[in-house]
Amino acid sequence: MTSIFRRAMGSAFDQLHPQLRRRFSVGLDSGEACTGRGVMDRIWHGPSYVKPFLALGASRNILVPRTGTNVPFTIENTPYTDSYGRETVTFVRTFALPGGPRRFDATMVHSPERDCVLDYLGTHQHLATDLHLTAEPDGSLLIRSGEHRFREGPVDVRVPDLMGGDAEVRESYDDAAGRFRIRVRVTNRYFGPLFGYEGSFTARYTDVGARGVRAGLRPVREEARA
C-alpha cells in the first residue's frame, strides 16, 4: 500500500521535492503522522459581502471568517482507517487568531472511482471536493479543486458554480530556510476572491501506532460515498 497522494499522482509523485515526498507519504503504510507548526504571514478574505458565506462555513470548521497577519498556526496530518474501511488522512488547521482559535477541518481519501483525492470538508463531511495534484517543475506541489458535491442522507448534488469556490494550493520546500511554504487561494467564478492564507512551517513526524489519533481530529459524521 502507498499513500493516498502517491496513488493519486502515480509516477509524478517522484518529481516532488524530497521533503514534500516524505510529508505526503504520511499514511498507514508509512506509519507516520505529520504535525506542522509555523506562522501565517497573512490570512485574508474578500469583500464584506462574502462574510456571511464564510461565517456559515465556519460553523462547521470550513474556511475562516477572520483576517490577520503573523498568525501562529498548526496543521495536523494523521492517517487512520475510517468507519468504511478507507485509509483517511486528516488536514486539520488551527489558526491562533485574536479572540480565539479558528479551525479549518478536512479529511482526505483516495477515490479510484473519481481518479483523484477526495477532500471531505468540515466536521460533518457534508461537502466533498475533488482534488487534482500536480508536481511543478521546481518540485513544488500544486493542488486544484474540481467538482464540489453536497451530501446528506439521500441527497447527493453538485454545488453550483454560483455558490462554490475554486481552491488553489501551492506547497513547496525552502531549502535555505528549512521550512515548508504554503499559499492557499479560494475564489468564486462570479464573486471573485473569497479567502486565502500564506505562510511557512516546520514539520515533525510521529509514530501513529504509538500515538494514535488525537481526540477531536476525526469528523463528527463520516460520509460513505466516494
PDB file of N, CA and C in Angstrom, residues 2-6 9-27 30 32 34 135 138-141 171-173 180 205:
ATOM      1  N   THR A   2       0.516   2.238  -0.791  1.00  0.00           N
ATOM      2  CA  THR A   2       1.219   3.514  -0.781  1.00  0.00           C
ATOM      3  C   THR A   2       0.266   4.584  -0.280  1.00  0.00           C
ATOM      4  N   SER A   3       0.785   5.787  -0.042  1.00  0.00           N
ATOM      5  CA  SER A   3      -0.061   6.850   0.488  1.00  0.00           C
ATOM      6  C   SER A   3      -1.153   7.219  -0.516  1.00  0.00           C
ATOM      7  N   ILE A   4      -2.227   7.817  -0.020  1.00  0.00           N
ATOM      8  CA  ILE A   4      -3.324   8.210  -0.903  1.00  0.00           C
ATOM      9  C   ILE A   4      -2.863   9.233  -1.934  1.00  0.00           C
ATOM     10  N   PHE A   5      -1.849  10.012  -1.606  1.00  0.00           N
ATOM     11  CA  PHE A   5      -1.368  11.052  -2.519  1.00  0.00           C
ATOM     12  C   PHE A   5      -0.515  10.442  -3.633  1.00  0.00           C
ATOM     13  N   ARG A   6       0.310   9.472  -3.279  1.00  0.00           N
ATOM     14  CA  ARG A   6       1.092   8.778  -4.314  1.00  0.00           C
ATOM     15  C   ARG A   6       0.168   8.011  -5.253  1.00  0.00           C
ATOM     16  N   MET A   9      -1.270  10.526  -7.687  1.00  0.00           N
ATOM     17  CA  MET A   9      -0.331  11.173  -8.600  1.00  0.00           C
ATOM     18  C   MET A   9       0.429  10.202  -9.489  1.00  0.00           C
ATOM     19  N   GLY A  10       0.535   8.941  -9.070  1.00  0.00           N
ATOM     20  CA  GLY A  10       1.308   7.996  -9.856  1.00  0.00           C
ATOM     21  C   GLY A  10       2.788   8.358  -9.875  1.00  0.00           C
ATOM     22  N   SER A  11       3.432   8.163 -11.006  1.00  0.00           N
ATOM     23  CA  SER A  11       4.874   8.403 -11.119  1.00  0.00           C
ATOM     24  C   SER A  11       5.245   9.867 -10.922  1.00  0.00           C
ATOM     25  N   ALA A  12       4.298  10.785 -11.122  1.00  0.00           N
ATOM     26  CA  ALA A  12       4.580  12.216 -10.939  1.00  0.00           C
ATOM     27  C   ALA A  12       4.946  12.533  -9.493  1.00  0.00           C
ATOM     28  N   PHE A  13       4.537  11.662  -8.565  1.00  0.00           N
ATOM     29  CA  PHE A  13       4.853  11.880  -7.153  1.00  0.00           C
ATOM     30  C   PHE A  13       6.360  11.974  -6.945  1.00  0.00           C
ATOM     31  N   ASP A  14       7.133  11.198  -7.708  1.00  0.00           N
ATOM     32  CA  ASP A  14       8.583  11.170  -7.552  1.00  0.00           C
ATOM     33  C   ASP A  14       9.260  12.455  -8.024  1.00  0.00           C
ATOM     34  N   GLN A  15       8.518  13.330  -8.677  1.00  0.00           N
ATOM     35  CA  GLN A  15       9.070  14.609  -9.131  1.00  0.00           C
ATOM     36  C   GLN A  15       9.013  15.681  -8.044  1.00  0.00           C
ATOM     37  N   LEU A  16       8.328  15.386  -6.944  1.00  0.00           N
ATOM     38  CA  LEU A  16       8.245  16.350  -5.846  1.00  0.00           C
ATOM     39  C   LEU A  16       9.579  16.449  -5.106  1.00  0.00           C
ATOM     40  N   HIS A  17       9.796  17.591  -4.449  1.00  0.00           N
ATOM     41  CA  HIS A  17      10.951  17.771  -3.578  1.00  0.00           C
ATOM     42  C   HIS A  17      10.951  16.644  -2.533  1.00  0.00           C
ATOM     43  N   PRO A  18      12.126  16.124  -2.155  1.00  0.00           N
ATOM     44  CA  PRO A  18      12.177  15.022  -1.187  1.00  0.00           C
ATOM     45  C   PRO A  18      11.412  15.288   0.107  1.00  0.00           C
ATOM     46  N   GLN A  19      11.456  16.531   0.588  1.00  0.00           N
ATOM     47  CA  GLN A  19      10.722  16.840   1.824  1.00  0.00           C
ATOM     48  C   GLN A  19       9.213  16.771   1.611  1.00  0.00           C
ATOM     49  N   LEU A  20       8.757  17.171   0.428  1.00  0.00           N
ATOM     50  CA  LEU A  20       7.336  17.055   0.121  1.00  0.00           C
ATOM     51  C   LEU A  20       6.942  15.591  -0.058  1.00  0.00           C
ATOM     52  N   ARG A  21       7.839  14.806  -0.658  1.00  0.00           N
ATOM     53  CA  ARG A  21       7.539  13.391  -0.812  1.00  0.00           C
ATOM     54  C   ARG A  21       7.339  12.738   0.552  1.00  0.00           C
ATOM     55  N   ARG A  22       8.181  13.098   1.523  1.00  0.00           N
ATOM     56  CA  ARG A  22       8.010  12.493   2.840  1.00  0.00           C
ATOM     57  C   ARG A  22       6.709  12.975   3.489  1.00  0.00           C
ATOM     58  N   ARG A  23       6.440  14.279   3.382  1.00  0.00           N
ATOM     59  CA  ARG A  23       5.234  14.819   4.029  1.00  0.00           C
ATOM     60  C   ARG A  23       3.967  14.203   3.457  1.00  0.00           C
ATOM     61  N   PHE A  24       3.936  14.010   2.149  1.00  0.00           N
ATOM     62  CA  PHE A  24       2.741  13.459   1.518  1.00  0.00           C
ATOM     63  C   PHE A  24       2.804  11.931   1.373  1.00  0.00           C
ATOM     64  N   SER A  25       3.791  11.321   2.042  1.00  0.00           N
ATOM     65  CA  SER A  25       3.797   9.871   2.206  1.00  0.00           C
ATOM     66  C   SER A  25       3.155   9.464   3.521  1.00  0.00           C
ATOM     67  N   VAL A  26       2.721  10.457   4.305  1.00  0.00           N
ATOM     68  CA  VAL A  26       2.028  10.165   5.556  1.00  0.00           C
ATOM     69  C   VAL A  26       0.854   9.241   5.259  1.00  0.00           C
ATOM     70  N   GLY A  27       0.767   8.146   5.995  1.00  0.00           N
ATOM     71  CA  GLY A  27      -0.301   7.188   5.741  1.00  0.00           C
ATOM     72  C   GLY A  27      -0.147   5.956   6.602  1.00  0.00           C
ATOM     73  N   SER A  30       3.292   4.099   5.852  1.00  0.00           N
ATOM     74  CA  SER A  30       4.485   4.702   6.465  1.00  0.00           C
ATOM     75  C   SER A  30       4.416   4.626   7.986  1.00  0.00           C
ATOM     76  N   GLU A  32       3.422   6.969   9.829  1.00  0.00           N
ATOM     77  CA  GLU A  32       3.780   8.278  10.370  1.00  0.00           C
ATOM     78  C   GLU A  32       2.620   9.272  10.284  1.00  0.00           C
ATOM     79  N   CYS A  34       2.159  13.632  10.653  1.00  0.00           N
ATOM     80  CA  CYS A  34       2.973  14.838  10.498  1.00  0.00           C
ATOM     81  C   CYS A  34       2.242  16.009  11.143  1.00  0.00           C
ATOM     82  N   ALA A 135       2.793  17.829  -9.803  1.00  0.00           N
ATOM     83  CA  ALA A 135       4.161  18.203  -9.436  1.00  0.00           C
ATOM     84  C   ALA A 135       4.637  19.282 -10.395  1.00  0.00           C
ATOM     85  N   ASP A 138       9.646  22.918 -10.361  1.00  0.00           N
ATOM     86  CA  ASP A 138      10.591  23.217  -9.276  1.00  0.00           C
ATOM     87  C   ASP A 138      10.459  22.256  -8.100  1.00  0.00           C
ATOM     88  N   GLY A 139       9.630  21.205  -8.249  1.00  0.00           N
ATOM     89  CA  GLY A 139       9.468  20.232  -7.180  1.00  0.00           C
ATOM     90  C   GLY A 139       8.363  20.564  -6.199  1.00  0.00           C
ATOM     91  N   SER A 140       7.671  21.682  -6.413  1.00  0.00           N
ATOM     92  CA  SER A 140       6.571  22.053  -5.533  1.00  0.00           C
ATOM     93  C   SER A 140       5.309  21.287  -5.925  1.00  0.00           C
ATOM     94  N   LEU A 141       4.318  21.334  -5.059  1.00  0.00           N
ATOM     95  CA  LEU A 141       3.058  20.635  -5.281  1.00  0.00           C
ATOM     96  C   LEU A 141       1.953  21.657  -5.532  1.00  0.00           C
ATOM     97  N   GLU A 171       2.268  24.229  -2.365  1.00  0.00           N
ATOM     98  CA  GLU A 171       3.142  23.928  -1.231  1.00  0.00           C
ATOM     99  C   GLU A 171       4.526  23.599  -1.769  1.00  0.00           C
ATOM    100  N   SER A 172       5.538  24.185  -1.142  1.00  0.00           N
ATOM    101  CA  SER A 172       6.918  23.988  -1.580  1.00  0.00           C
ATOM    102  C   SER A 172       7.803  23.851  -0.346  1.00  0.00           C
ATOM    103  N   TYR A 173       9.090  23.551  -0.604  1.00  0.00           N
ATOM    104  CA  TYR A 173      10.040  23.474   0.494  1.00  0.00           C
ATOM    105  C   TYR A 173      11.198  24.412   0.213  1.00  0.00           C
ATOM    106  N   PHE A 180       8.690  24.530   5.114  1.00  0.00           N
ATOM    107  CA  PHE A 180       7.676  24.392   4.079  1.00  0.00           C
ATOM    108  C   PHE A 180       6.994  25.748   3.885  1.00  0.00           C
ATOM    109  N   TYR A 205       7.497  14.498  12.631  1.00  0.00           N
ATOM    110  CA  TYR A 205       6.848  13.234  12.309  1.00  0.00           C
ATOM    111  C   TYR A 205       6.800  12.355  13.557  1.00  0.00           C
TER     112      TYR A 205
END
